[in-house]
């Protein structure tokens, strides 16, 4: 999970949100409660939040990733608009831009109608997840067992097999890069001439470039990669070498 910045409210909400909400409010008034509205009627009334333009704006703000797990749901055809405060409990927020999160189907299903007011979880548009989470091997953990982090991991199932598997694959690549950097540093330290020194330094810079690609915000699971690099001694030493030389 990484910090996200919410873009401007899409035009379609400026023009239609009020009318959509009024129609839903009318149905709630007719049937007594949101849950009493017959399914077919309710589906038709709320379907507007899944408007393509809303999805497009929302997923642009998350670089096409799920706000919770950082997978790229479009690859599985399951782009979903998640209501941070569930519409079943807070129907007044059914078409509220600030209440939408870009999500994959798995996270959306896992979170379901969890009441985030009664039992808060992290909204990455409001809170920087880096302050609350870290990783141990392929598991995400709440720093100092903080309740907000622990609750988020539980509610969104952030340590399920479907997420630990890709993290494992990335971890292999990260270990590989780290090892290459370690060898390059040893080579560099054994250099006796300025020419070989420059060549070795270039190799280190290239290895850093490759490893940093994985932690690019646009990449899947970039939060996991960034956390690994922050703790990777070989990477930190290599960065220092490059900085000292420039
Ligand atoms: Zn997800």
JSON list of C-alpha atoms and ligand atoms in Angstrom, two decimals:
[
{"chain": "A", "resi": 1, "resn": "UNK", "atom": "CA", "xyz": [0.00, 0.00, 0.00]},
{"chain": "A", "resi": 2, "resn": "UNK", "atom": "CA", "xyz": [1.32, 3.48, -0.87]},
{"chain": "A", "resi": 3, "resn": "UNK", "atom": "CA", "xyz": [0.14, 7.04, -0.31]},
{"chain": "A", "resi": 4, "resn": "UNK", "atom": "CA", "xyz": [-2.21, 8.25, -3.05]},
{"chain": "A", "resi": 5, "resn": "UNK", "atom": "CA", "xyz": [-3.36, 11.70, -4.12]},
{"chain": "A", "resi": 6, "resn": "UNK", "atom": "CA", "xyz": [-7.00, 12.07, -5.10]},
{"chain": "A", "resi": 7, "resn": "UNK", "atom": "CA", "xyz": [-7.58, 13.83, -8.40]},
{"chain": "A", "resi": 8, "resn": "UNK", "atom": "CA", "xyz": [-10.28, 16.39, -9.07]},
{"chain": "A", "resi": 9, "resn": "UNK", "atom": "CA", "xyz": [-13.90, 15.22, -8.99]},
{"chain": "A", "resi": 10, "resn": "UNK", "atom": "CA", "xyz": [-14.90, 14.08, -12.49]},
{"chain": "A", "resi": 11, "resn": "UNK", "atom": "CA", "xyz": [-17.29, 16.23, -14.47]},
{"chain": "A", "resi": 12, "resn": "UNK", "atom": "CA", "xyz": [-19.98, 13.55, -14.57]},
{"chain": "A", "resi": 13, "resn": "UNK", "atom": "CA", "xyz": [-20.33, 13.80, -10.78]},
{"chain": "A", "resi": 14, "resn": "UNK", "atom": "CA", "xyz": [-20.60, 17.59, -10.92]},
{"chain": "A", "resi": 15, "resn": "UNK", "atom": "CA", "xyz": [-23.51, 17.28, -13.35]},
{"chain": "A", "resi": 16, "resn": "UNK", "atom": "CA", "xyz": [-25.30, 14.16, -12.13]},
{"chain": "A", "resi": 17, "resn": "UNK", "atom": "CA", "xyz": [-24.41, 13.33, -8.51]},
{"chain": "A", "resi": 18, "resn": "UNK", "atom": "CA", "xyz": [-27.28, 15.31, -7.01]},
{"chain": "A", "resi": 19, "resn": "UNK", "atom": "CA", "xyz": [-29.95, 13.76, -9.25]},
{"chain": "A", "resi": 20, "resn": "UNK", "atom": "CA", "xyz": [-28.61, 10.21, -8.68]},
{"chain": "A", "resi": 21, "resn": "UNK", "atom": "CA", "xyz": [-28.60, 10.77, -4.90]},
{"chain": "A", "resi": 22, "resn": "UNK", "atom": "CA", "xyz": [-32.12, 12.24, -4.92]},
{"chain": "A", "resi": 23, "resn": "UNK", "atom": "CA", "xyz": [-33.47, 9.20, -6.77]},
{"chain": "A", "resi": 24, "resn": "UNK", "atom": "CA", "xyz": [-31.80, 6.87, -4.27]},
{"chain": "A", "resi": 25, "resn": "UNK", "atom": "CA", "xyz": [-33.06, 8.90, -1.29]},
{"chain": "A", "resi": 26, "resn": "UNK", "atom": "CA", "xyz": [-36.57, 8.74, -2.74]},
{"chain": "A", "resi": 27, "resn": "UNK", "atom": "CA", "xyz": [-36.39, 4.92, -2.97]},
{"chain": "A", "resi": 28, "resn": "UNK", "atom": "CA", "xyz": [-35.10, 4.71, 0.63]},
{"chain": "A", "resi": 29, "resn": "UNK", "atom": "CA", "xyz": [-38.01, 6.87, 1.72]},
{"chain": "A", "resi": 30, "resn": "UNK", "atom": "CA", "xyz": [-40.49, 4.71, -0.23]},
{"chain": "A", "resi": 31, "resn": "UNK", "atom": "CA", "xyz": [-39.15, 1.37, 1.06]},
{"chain": "A", "resi": 32, "resn": "UNK", "atom": "CA", "xyz": [-38.18, 2.47, 4.56]},
{"chain": "A", "resi": 33, "resn": "UNK", "atom": "CA", "xyz": [-34.48, 1.55, 4.49]},
{"chain": "A", "resi": 34, "resn": "UNK", "atom": "CA", "xyz": [-31.65, 1.11, 1.95]},
{"chain": "A", "resi": 35, "resn": "UNK", "atom": "CA", "xyz": [-31.63, -2.67, 2.49]},
{"chain": "A", "resi": 36, "resn": "UNK", "atom": "CA", "xyz": [-35.39, -2.88, 1.86]},
{"chain": "A", "resi": 37, "resn": "UNK", "atom": "CA", "xyz": [-35.12, -1.55, -1.70]},
{"chain": "A", "resi": 38, "resn": "UNK", "atom": "CA", "xyz": [-35.74, -4.51, -4.08]},
{"chain": "A", "resi": 39, "resn": "UNK", "atom": "CA", "xyz": [-32.44, -5.71, -5.53]},
{"chain": "A", "resi": 40, "resn": "UNK", "atom": "CA", "xyz": [-33.23, -4.95, -9.17]},
{"chain": "A", "resi": 41, "resn": "UNK", "atom": "CA", "xyz": [-34.39, -1.42, -8.38]},
{"chain": "A", "resi": 42, "resn": "UNK", "atom": "CA", "xyz": [-31.41, -0.80, -6.09]},
{"chain": "A", "resi": 43, "resn": "UNK", "atom": "CA", "xyz": [-28.91, -2.09, -8.67]},
{"chain": "A", "resi": 44, "resn": "UNK", "atom": "CA", "xyz": [-30.36, 0.25, -11.25]},
{"chain": "A", "resi": 45, "resn": "UNK", "atom": "CA", "xyz": [-30.31, 3.25, -8.86]},
{"chain": "A", "resi": 46, "resn": "UNK", "atom": "CA", "xyz": [-26.74, 2.82, -7.63]},
{"chain": "A", "resi": 47, "resn": "UNK", "atom": "CA", "xyz": [-25.14, 1.59, -10.88]},
{"chain": "A", "resi": 48, "resn": "UNK", "atom": "CA", "xyz": [-24.04, 5.16, -11.81]},
{"chain": "A", "resi": 49, "resn": "UNK", "atom": "CA", "xyz": [-21.07, 5.06, -9.44]},
{"chain": "A", "resi": 50, "resn": "UNK", "atom": "CA", "xyz": [-19.56, 2.48, -11.78]},
{"chain": "A", "resi": 51, "resn": "UNK", "atom": "CA", "xyz": [-19.61, 4.99, -14.66]},
{"chain": "A", "resi": 52, "resn": "UNK", "atom": "CA", "xyz": [-16.57, 4.51, -16.93]},
{"chain": "A", "resi": 53, "resn": "UNK", "atom": "CA", "xyz": [-15.48, 8.14, -16.47]},
{"chain": "A", "resi": 54, "resn": "UNK", "atom": "CA", "xyz": [-15.50, 7.73, -12.68]},
{"chain": "A", "resi": 55, "resn": "UNK", "atom": "CA", "xyz": [-13.47, 4.53, -12.93]},
{"chain": "A", "resi": 56, "resn": "UNK", "atom": "CA", "xyz": [-11.04, 6.17, -15.32]},
{"chain": "A", "resi": 57, "resn": "UNK", "atom": "CA", "xyz": [-10.42, 9.17, -13.02]},
{"chain": "A", "resi": 58, "resn": "UNK", "atom": "CA", "xyz": [-10.14, 7.00, -9.96]},
{"chain": "A", "resi": 59, "resn": "UNK", "atom": "CA", "xyz": [-7.68, 4.52, -11.42]},
{"chain": "A", "resi": 60, "resn": "UNK", "atom": "CA", "xyz": [-5.56, 7.32, -12.88]},
{"chain": "A", "resi": 61, "resn": "UNK", "atom": "CA", "xyz": [-4.99, 8.53, -9.33]},
{"chain": "A", "resi": 62, "resn": "UNK", "atom": "CA", "xyz": [-3.74, 5.11, -8.24]},
{"chain": "A", "resi": 63, "resn": "UNK", "atom": "CA", "xyz": [-1.63, 4.45, -11.37]},
{"chain": "A", "resi": 64, "resn": "UNK", "atom": "CA", "xyz": [-4.12, 1.69, -12.33]},
{"chain": "A", "resi": 65, "resn": "UNK", "atom": "CA", "xyz": [-3.48, -0.16, -9.08]},
{"chain": "A", "resi": 66, "resn": "UNK", "atom": "CA", "xyz": [-5.77, -1.38, -6.31]},
{"chain": "A", "resi": 67, "resn": "UNK", "atom": "CA", "xyz": [-5.51, 1.15, -3.44]},
{"chain": "A", "resi": 68, "resn": "UNK", "atom": "CA", "xyz": [-5.20, -1.63, -0.88]},
{"chain": "A", "resi": 69, "resn": "UNK", "atom": "CA", "xyz": [-3.11, -4.45, -2.33]},
{"chain": "A", "resi": 70, "resn": "UNK", "atom": "CA", "xyz": [-1.32, -2.67, -5.27]},
{"chain": "A", "resi": 71, "resn": "UNK", "atom": "CA", "xyz": [-2.18, -5.34, -7.82]},
{"chain": "A", "resi": 72, "resn": "UNK", "atom": "CA", "xyz": [-3.28, -4.13, -11.26]},
{"chain": "A", "resi": 73, "resn": "UNK", "atom": "CA", "xyz": [-6.91, -5.28, -11.45]},
{"chain": "A", "resi": 74, "resn": "UNK", "atom": "CA", "xyz": [-7.38, -4.32, -15.10]},
{"chain": "A", "resi": 75, "resn": "UNK", "atom": "CA", "xyz": [-5.17, -7.28, -16.02]},
{"chain": "A", "resi": 76, "resn": "UNK", "atom": "CA", "xyz": [-7.80, -9.61, -14.55]},
{"chain": "A", "resi": 77, "resn": "UNK", "atom": "CA", "xyz": [-10.69, -7.48, -15.85]},
{"chain": "A", "resi": 78, "resn": "UNK", "atom": "CA", "xyz": [-11.88, -6.66, -12.35]},
{"chain": "A", "resi": 79, "resn": "UNK", "atom": "CA", "xyz": [-11.62, -2.89, -11.93]},
{"chain": "A", "resi": 80, "resn": "UNK", "atom": "CA", "xyz": [-13.99, -1.92, -9.11]},
{"chain": "A", "resi": 81, "resn": "UNK", "atom": "CA", "xyz": [-15.07, 1.25, -7.35]},
{"chain": "A", "resi": 82, "resn": "UNK", "atom": "CA", "xyz": [-14.98, 0.61, -3.64]},
{"chain": "A", "resi": 83, "resn": "UNK", "atom": "CA", "xyz": [-16.92, 2.69, -1.11]},
{"chain": "A", "resi": 84, "resn": "UNK", "atom": "CA", "xyz": [-14.56, 3.40, 1.80]},
{"chain": "A", "resi": 85, "resn": "UNK", "atom": "CA", "xyz": [-17.56, 4.02, 4.04]},
{"chain": "A", "resi": 86, "resn": "UNK", "atom": "CA", "xyz": [-19.94, 1.32, 2.79]},
{"chain": "A", "resi": 87, "resn": "UNK", "atom": "CA", "xyz": [-22.99, 2.52, 0.88]},
{"chain": "A", "resi": 88, "resn": "UNK", "atom": "CA", "xyz": [-25.18, -0.05, 2.68]},
{"chain": "A", "resi": 89, "resn": "UNK", "atom": "CA", "xyz": [-24.52, 1.78, 5.98]},
{"chain": "A", "resi": 90, "resn": "UNK", "atom": "CA", "xyz": [-23.92, 5.28, 4.59]},
{"chain": "A", "resi": 91, "resn": "UNK", "atom": "CA", "xyz": [-26.20, 5.50, 1.52]},
{"chain": "A", "resi": 92, "resn": "UNK", "atom": "CA", "xyz": [-25.77, 9.30, 1.49]},
{"chain": "A", "resi": 93, "resn": "UNK", "atom": "CA", "xyz": [-22.16, 8.64, 0.36]},
{"chain": "A", "resi": 94, "resn": "UNK", "atom": "CA", "xyz": [-23.06, 6.37, -2.56]},
{"chain": "A", "resi": 95, "resn": "UNK", "atom": "CA", "xyz": [-21.98, 8.94, -5.15]},
{"chain": "A", "resi": 96, "resn": "UNK", "atom": "CA", "xyz": [-19.46, 10.88, -3.05]},
{"chain": "A", "resi": 97, "resn": "UNK", "atom": "CA", "xyz": [-16.12, 11.23, -4.87]},
{"chain": "A", "resi": 98, "resn": "UNK", "atom": "CA", "xyz": [-14.09, 11.35, -1.64]},
{"chain": "A", "resi": 99, "resn": "UNK", "atom": "CA", "xyz": [-15.64, 8.05, -0.59]},
{"chain": "A", "resi": 100, "resn": "UNK", "atom": "CA", "xyz": [-14.46, 6.13, -3.69]},
{"chain": "A", "resi": 101, "resn": "UNK", "atom": "CA", "xyz": [-11.37, 3.97, -3.76]},
{"chain": "A", "resi": 102, "resn": "UNK", "atom": "CA", "xyz": [-9.98, 2.09, -6.77]},
{"chain": "A", "resi": 103, "resn": "UNK", "atom": "CA", "xyz": [-10.00, -1.55, -5.85]},
{"chain": "A", "resi": 104, "resn": "UNK", "atom": "CA", "xyz": [-9.57, -5.09, -7.12]},
{"chain": "A", "resi": 105, "resn": "UNK", "atom": "CA", "xyz": [-12.44, -7.52, -6.69]},
{"chain": "A", "resi": 106, "resn": "UNK", "atom": "CA", "xyz": [-10.62, -9.54, -4.02]},
{"chain": "A", "resi": 107, "resn": "UNK", "atom": "CA", "xyz": [-10.01, -6.54, -1.75]},
{"chain": "A", "resi": 108, "resn": "UNK", "atom": "CA", "xyz": [-13.50, -5.21, -2.40]},
{"chain": "A", "resi": 109, "resn": "UNK", "atom": "CA", "xyz": [-15.03, -8.56, -1.44]},
{"chain": "A", "resi": 110, "resn": "UNK", "atom": "CA", "xyz": [-12.76, -8.93, 1.55]},
{"chain": "A", "resi": 111, "resn": "UNK", "atom": "CA", "xyz": [-13.57, -5.47, 2.90]},
{"chain": "A", "resi": 112, "resn": "UNK", "atom": "CA", "xyz": [-17.24, -5.87, 1.91]},
{"chain": "A", "resi": 113, "resn": "UNK", "atom": "CA", "xyz": [-19.50, -3.74, 4.13]},
{"chain": "A", "resi": 114, "resn": "UNK", "atom": "CA", "xyz": [-16.97, -3.34, 6.94]},
{"chain": "A", "resi": 115, "resn": "UNK", "atom": "CA", "xyz": [-17.91, -0.18, 8.87]},
{"chain": "A", "resi": 116, "resn": "UNK", "atom": "CA", "xyz": [-14.79, 2.01, 8.65]},
{"chain": "A", "resi": 117, "resn": "UNK", "atom": "CA", "xyz": [-16.31, 4.61, 10.97]},
{"chain": "A", "resi": 118, "resn": "UNK", "atom": "CA", "xyz": [-16.91, 2.14, 13.81]},
{"chain": "A", "resi": 119, "resn": "UNK", "atom": "CA", "xyz": [-13.69, 0.22, 13.19]},
{"chain": "A", "resi": 120, "resn": "UNK", "atom": "CA", "xyz": [-11.23, 2.38, 11.20]},
{"chain": "A", "resi": 121, "resn": "UNK", "atom": "CA", "xyz": [-8.82, 1.08, 8.58]},
{"chain": "A", "resi": 122, "resn": "UNK", "atom": "CA", "xyz": [-6.21, 2.94, 6.51]},
{"chain": "A", "resi": 123, "resn": "UNK", "atom": "CA", "xyz": [-7.45, 5.08, 3.65]},
{"chain": "A", "resi": 124, "resn": "UNK", "atom": "CA", "xyz": [-4.28, 5.64, 1.57]},
{"chain": "A", "resi": 125, "resn": "UNK", "atom": "CA", "xyz": [-5.67, 8.94, 0.25]},
{"chain": "A", "resi": 126, "resn": "UNK", "atom": "CA", "xyz": [-5.70, 10.30, 3.81]},
{"chain": "A", "resi": 127, "resn": "UNK", "atom": "CA", "xyz": [-2.86, 8.52, 5.61]},
{"chain": "A", "resi": 128, "resn": "UNK", "atom": "CA", "xyz": [0.64, 7.59, 4.45]},
{"chain": "A", "resi": 129, "resn": "UNK", "atom": "CA", "xyz": [0.76, 3.79, 4.77]},
{"chain": "A", "resi": 130, "resn": "UNK", "atom": "CA", "xyz": [4.56, 3.93, 5.09]},
{"chain": "A", "resi": 131, "resn": "UNK", "atom": "CA", "xyz": [4.06, 5.26, 8.62]},
{"chain": "A", "resi": 132, "resn": "UNK", "atom": "CA", "xyz": [1.98, 2.25, 9.62]},
{"chain": "A", "resi": 133, "resn": "UNK", "atom": "CA", "xyz": [3.26, -0.78, 7.73]},
{"chain": "A", "resi": 134, "resn": "UNK", "atom": "CA", "xyz": [6.48, -2.63, 7.14]},
{"chain": "A", "resi": 135, "resn": "UNK", "atom": "CA", "xyz": [7.29, -6.05, 5.70]},
{"chain": "A", "resi": 136, "resn": "UNK", "atom": "CA", "xyz": [8.92, -9.10, 7.19]},
{"chain": "A", "resi": 137, "resn": "UNK", "atom": "CA", "xyz": [9.91, -11.32, 4.28]},
{"chain": "A", "resi": 138, "resn": "UNK", "atom": "CA", "xyz": [6.69, -11.55, 2.30]},
{"chain": "A", "resi": 139, "resn": "UNK", "atom": "CA", "xyz": [4.29, -10.61, 5.08]},
{"chain": "A", "resi": 140, "resn": "UNK", "atom": "CA", "xyz": [2.98, -7.11, 5.68]},
{"chain": "A", "resi": 141, "resn": "UNK", "atom": "CA", "xyz": [3.02, -6.12, 9.36]},
{"chain": "A", "resi": 142, "resn": "UNK", "atom": "CA", "xyz": [1.72, -3.21, 11.41]},
{"chain": "A", "resi": 143, "resn": "UNK", "atom": "CA", "xyz": [4.64, -1.16, 12.79]},
{"chain": "A", "resi": 144, "resn": "UNK", "atom": "CA", "xyz": [4.72, -1.56, 16.58]},
{"chain": "A", "resi": 145, "resn": "UNK", "atom": "CA", "xyz": [1.52, -3.60, 16.30]},
{"chain": "A", "resi": 146, "resn": "UNK", "atom": "CA", "xyz": [-0.49, -0.40, 15.72]},
{"chain": "A", "resi": 147, "resn": "UNK", "atom": "CA", "xyz": [-4.22, -1.13, 15.74]},
{"chain": "A", "resi": 148, "resn": "UNK", "atom": "CA", "xyz": [-5.06, 0.80, 12.56]},
{"chain": "A", "resi": 149, "resn": "UNK", "atom": "CA", "xyz": [-2.50, -1.20, 10.59]},
{"chain": "A", "resi": 150, "resn": "UNK", "atom": "CA", "xyz": [-3.48, -4.54, 12.13]},
{"chain": "A", "resi": 151, "resn": "UNK", "atom": "CA", "xyz": [-7.15, -3.87, 11.43]},
{"chain": "A", "resi": 152, "resn": "UNK", "atom": "CA", "xyz": [-6.42, -2.96, 7.79]},
{"chain": "A", "resi": 153, "resn": "UNK", "atom": "CA", "xyz": [-4.39, -6.13, 7.22]},
{"chain": "A", "resi": 154, "resn": "UNK", "atom": "CA", "xyz": [-7.18, -8.24, 8.71]},
{"chain": "A", "resi": 155, "resn": "UNK", "atom": "CA", "xyz": [-10.11, -6.51, 6.98]},
{"chain": "A", "resi": 156, "resn": "UNK", "atom": "CA", "xyz": [-8.47, -6.44, 3.52]},
{"chain": "A", "resi": 157, "resn": "UNK", "atom": "CA", "xyz": [-6.71, -9.83, 3.90]},
{"chain": "A", "resi": 158, "resn": "UNK", "atom": "CA", "xyz": [-3.37, -8.30, 2.96]},
{"chain": "A", "resi": 159, "resn": "UNK", "atom": "CA", "xyz": [-1.47, -11.45, 3.87]},
{"chain": "A", "resi": 160, "resn": "UNK", "atom": "CA", "xyz": [-3.48, -13.83, 1.74]},
{"chain": "A", "resi": 161, "resn": "UNK", "atom": "CA", "xyz": [-1.70, -16.32, -0.53]},
{"chain": "A", "resi": 162, "resn": "UNK", "atom": "CA", "xyz": [-2.69, -14.38, -3.67]},
{"chain": "A", "resi": 163, "resn": "UNK", "atom": "CA", "xyz": [-0.51, -11.50, -2.40]},
{"chain": "A", "resi": 164, "resn": "UNK", "atom": "CA", "xyz": [2.30, -13.41, -0.71]},
{"chain": "A", "resi": 165, "resn": "UNK", "atom": "CA", "xyz": [2.98, -15.36, -3.90]},
{"chain": "A", "resi": 166, "resn": "UNK", "atom": "CA", "xyz": [3.84, -12.32, -6.10]},
{"chain": "A", "resi": 167, "resn": "UNK", "atom": "CA", "xyz": [5.75, -10.74, -3.20]},
{"chain": "A", "resi": 168, "resn": "UNK", "atom": "CA", "xyz": [7.81, -13.96, -3.07]},
{"chain": "A", "resi": 169, "resn": "UNK", "atom": "CA", "xyz": [8.62, -13.70, -6.78]},
{"chain": "A", "resi": 170, "resn": "UNK", "atom": "CA", "xyz": [9.64, -10.04, -6.39]},
{"chain": "A", "resi": 171, "resn": "UNK", "atom": "CA", "xyz": [11.72, -10.91, -3.33]},
{"chain": "A", "resi": 172, "resn": "UNK", "atom": "CA", "xyz": [13.77, -13.35, -5.42]},
{"chain": "A", "resi": 173, "resn": "UNK", "atom": "CA", "xyz": [14.50, -10.56, -7.94]},
{"chain": "A", "resi": 174, "resn": "UNK", "atom": "CA", "xyz": [15.35, -8.11, -5.15]},
{"chain": "A", "resi": 175, "resn": "UNK", "atom": "CA", "xyz": [17.73, -10.61, -3.53]},
{"chain": "A", "resi": 176, "resn": "UNK", "atom": "CA", "xyz": [19.34, -11.16, -6.94]},
{"chain": "A", "resi": 177, "resn": "UNK", "atom": "CA", "xyz": [19.87, -7.44, -7.48]},
{"chain": "A", "resi": 178, "resn": "UNK", "atom": "CA", "xyz": [21.20, -6.99, -3.94]},
{"chain": "A", "resi": 179, "resn": "UNK", "atom": "CA", "xyz": [23.71, -9.78, -4.47]},
{"chain": "A", "resi": 180, "resn": "UNK", "atom": "CA", "xyz": [24.85, -8.25, -7.79]},
{"chain": "A", "resi": 181, "resn": "UNK", "atom": "CA", "xyz": [25.36, -4.93, -6.04]},
{"chain": "A", "resi": 182, "resn": "UNK", "atom": "CA", "xyz": [27.36, -6.59, -3.24]},
{"chain": "A", "resi": 183, "resn": "UNK", "atom": "CA", "xyz": [29.73, -8.18, -5.81]},
{"chain": "A", "resi": 184, "resn": "UNK", "atom": "CA", "xyz": [30.04, -4.89, -7.67]},
{"chain": "A", "resi": 185, "resn": "UNK", "atom": "CA", "xyz": [31.02, -3.10, -4.43]},
{"chain": "A", "resi": 186, "resn": "UNK", "atom": "CA", "xyz": [33.71, -5.72, -3.69]},
{"chain": "A", "resi": 187, "resn": "UNK", "atom": "CA", "xyz": [35.05, -5.30, -7.25]},
{"chain": "A", "resi": 188, "resn": "UNK", "atom": "CA", "xyz": [35.03, -1.55, -6.84]},
{"chain": "A", "resi": 189, "resn": "UNK", "atom": "CA", "xyz": [36.99, -1.72, -3.60]},
{"chain": "A", "resi": 190, "resn": "UNK", "atom": "CA", "xyz": [39.63, -3.88, -5.30]},
{"chain": "A", "resi": 191, "resn": "UNK", "atom": "CA", "xyz": [40.17, -1.39, -8.12]},
{"chain": "A", "resi": 192, "resn": "UNK", "atom": "CA", "xyz": [43.70, -0.10, -8.60]},
{"chain": "A", "resi": 193, "resn": "UNK", "atom": "CA", "xyz": [43.26, 2.32, -11.50]},
{"chain": "A", "resi": 194, "resn": "UNK", "atom": "CA", "xyz": [40.93, 5.24, -12.15]},
{"chain": "A", "resi": 195, "resn": "UNK", "atom": "CA", "xyz": [39.61, 3.66, -15.36]},
{"chain": "A", "resi": 196, "resn": "UNK", "atom": "CA", "xyz": [38.54, 0.40, -13.70]},
{"chain": "A", "resi": 197, "resn": "UNK", "atom": "CA", "xyz": [37.17, 2.40, -10.79]},
{"chain": "A", "resi": 198, "resn": "UNK", "atom": "CA", "xyz": [34.95, 4.39, -13.15]},
{"chain": "A", "resi": 199, "resn": "UNK", "atom": "CA", "xyz": [33.81, 1.20, -14.91]},
{"chain": "A", "resi": 200, "resn": "UNK", "atom": "CA", "xyz": [32.92, -0.51, -11.65]},
{"chain": "A", "resi": 201, "resn": "UNK", "atom": "CA", "xyz": [31.05, 2.55, -10.46]},
{"chain": "A", "resi": 202, "resn": "UNK", "atom": "CA", "xyz": [29.04, 2.55, -13.69]},
{"chain": "A", "resi": 203, "resn": "UNK", "atom": "CA", "xyz": [28.11, -1.10, -13.07]},
{"chain": "A", "resi": 204, "resn": "UNK", "atom": "CA", "xyz": [26.91, -0.22, -9.57]},
{"chain": "A", "resi": 205, "resn": "UNK", "atom": "CA", "xyz": [24.86, 2.71, -10.92]},
{"chain": "A", "resi": 206, "resn": "UNK", "atom": "CA", "xyz": [23.25, 0.41, -13.51]},
{"chain": "A", "resi": 207, "resn": "UNK", "atom": "CA", "xyz": [22.39, -2.19, -10.86]},
{"chain": "A", "resi": 208, "resn": "UNK", "atom": "CA", "xyz": [20.82, 0.54, -8.72]},
{"chain": "A", "resi": 209, "resn": "UNK", "atom": "CA", "xyz": [18.80, 1.75, -11.68]},
{"chain": "A", "resi": 210, "resn": "UNK", "atom": "CA", "xyz": [17.43, -1.76, -12.29]},
{"chain": "A", "resi": 211, "resn": "UNK", "atom": "CA", "xyz": [16.54, -2.39, -8.67]},
{"chain": "A", "resi": 212, "resn": "UNK", "atom": "CA", "xyz": [14.86, 1.03, -8.33]},
{"chain": "A", "resi": 213, "resn": "UNK", "atom": "CA", "xyz": [12.59, 0.28, -11.27]},
{"chain": "A", "resi": 214, "resn": "UNK", "atom": "CA", "xyz": [10.77, -2.22, -9.07]},
{"chain": "A", "resi": 215, "resn": "UNK", "atom": "CA", "xyz": [9.99, 0.40, -6.43]},
{"chain": "A", "resi": 216, "resn": "UNK", "atom": "CA", "xyz": [8.63, 2.90, -8.96]},
{"chain": "A", "resi": 217, "resn": "UNK", "atom": "CA", "xyz": [5.18, 4.05, -7.79]},
{"chain": "A", "resi": 218, "resn": "UNK", "atom": "CA", "xyz": [3.65, 2.82, -11.02]},
{"chain": "A", "resi": 219, "resn": "UNK", "atom": "CA", "xyz": [4.81, -0.74, -10.48]},
{"chain": "A", "resi": 220, "resn": "UNK", "atom": "CA", "xyz": [2.78, -3.44, -8.77]},
{"chain": "A", "resi": 221, "resn": "UNK", "atom": "CA", "xyz": [3.58, -3.91, -5.06]},
{"chain": "A", "resi": 222, "resn": "UNK", "atom": "CA", "xyz": [5.94, -0.89, -5.10]},
{"chain": "A", "resi": 223, "resn": "UNK", "atom": "CA", "xyz": [5.37, -0.35, -1.36]},
{"chain": "A", "resi": 224, "resn": "UNK", "atom": "CA", "xyz": [6.80, -3.79, -0.69]},
{"chain": "A", "resi": 225, "resn": "UNK", "atom": "CA", "xyz": [9.84, -3.10, -2.93]},
{"chain": "A", "resi": 226, "resn": "UNK", "atom": "CA", "xyz": [10.50, 0.30, -1.39]},
{"chain": "A", "resi": 227, "resn": "UNK", "atom": "CA", "xyz": [10.40, -1.16, 2.09]},
{"chain": "A", "resi": 228, "resn": "UNK", "atom": "CA", "xyz": [12.92, -3.83, 1.06]},
{"chain": "A", "resi": 229, "resn": "UNK", "atom": "CA", "xyz": [15.32, -1.23, -0.39]},
{"chain": "A", "resi": 230, "resn": "UNK", "atom": "CA", "xyz": [15.08, 0.97, 2.70]},
{"chain": "A", "resi": 231, "resn": "UNK", "atom": "CA", "xyz": [16.35, -1.98, 4.73]},
{"chain": "A", "resi": 232, "resn": "UNK", "atom": "CA", "xyz": [18.85, -3.36, 2.18]},
{"chain": "A", "resi": 233, "resn": "UNK", "atom": "CA", "xyz": [22.42, -2.65, 3.34]},
{"chain": "A", "resi": 234, "resn": "UNK", "atom": "CA", "xyz": [24.03, -3.40, -0.06]},
{"chain": "A", "resi": 235, "resn": "UNK", "atom": "CA", "xyz": [21.67, -0.96, -1.76]},
{"chain": "A", "resi": 236, "resn": "UNK", "atom": "CA", "xyz": [22.29, 1.77, 0.84]},
{"chain": "A", "resi": 237, "resn": "UNK", "atom": "CA", "xyz": [26.09, 1.32, 0.60]},
{"chain": "A", "resi": 238, "resn": "UNK", "atom": "CA", "xyz": [25.94, 1.46, -3.19]},
{"chain": "A", "resi": 239, "resn": "UNK", "atom": "CA", "xyz": [23.85, 4.66, -3.10]},
{"chain": "A", "resi": 240, "resn": "UNK", "atom": "CA", "xyz": [26.42, 6.20, -0.78]},
{"chain": "A", "resi": 241, "resn": "UNK", "atom": "CA", "xyz": [29.28, 5.25, -3.12]},
{"chain": "A", "resi": 242, "resn": "UNK", "atom": "CA", "xyz": [27.52, 6.84, -6.09]},
{"chain": "A", "resi": 243, "resn": "UNK", "atom": "CA", "xyz": [26.69, 10.00, -4.11]},
{"chain": "A", "resi": 244, "resn": "UNK", "atom": "CA", "xyz": [30.25, 10.37, -2.81]},
{"chain": "A", "resi": 245, "resn": "UNK", "atom": "CA", "xyz": [31.62, 10.06, -6.32]},
{"chain": "A", "resi": 246, "resn": "UNK", "atom": "CA", "xyz": [29.41, 12.73, -7.87]},
{"chain": "B", "resi": 1, "resn": "LIG", "atom": "ZN1", "xyz": [-6.62, -5.33, -4.07]}
]
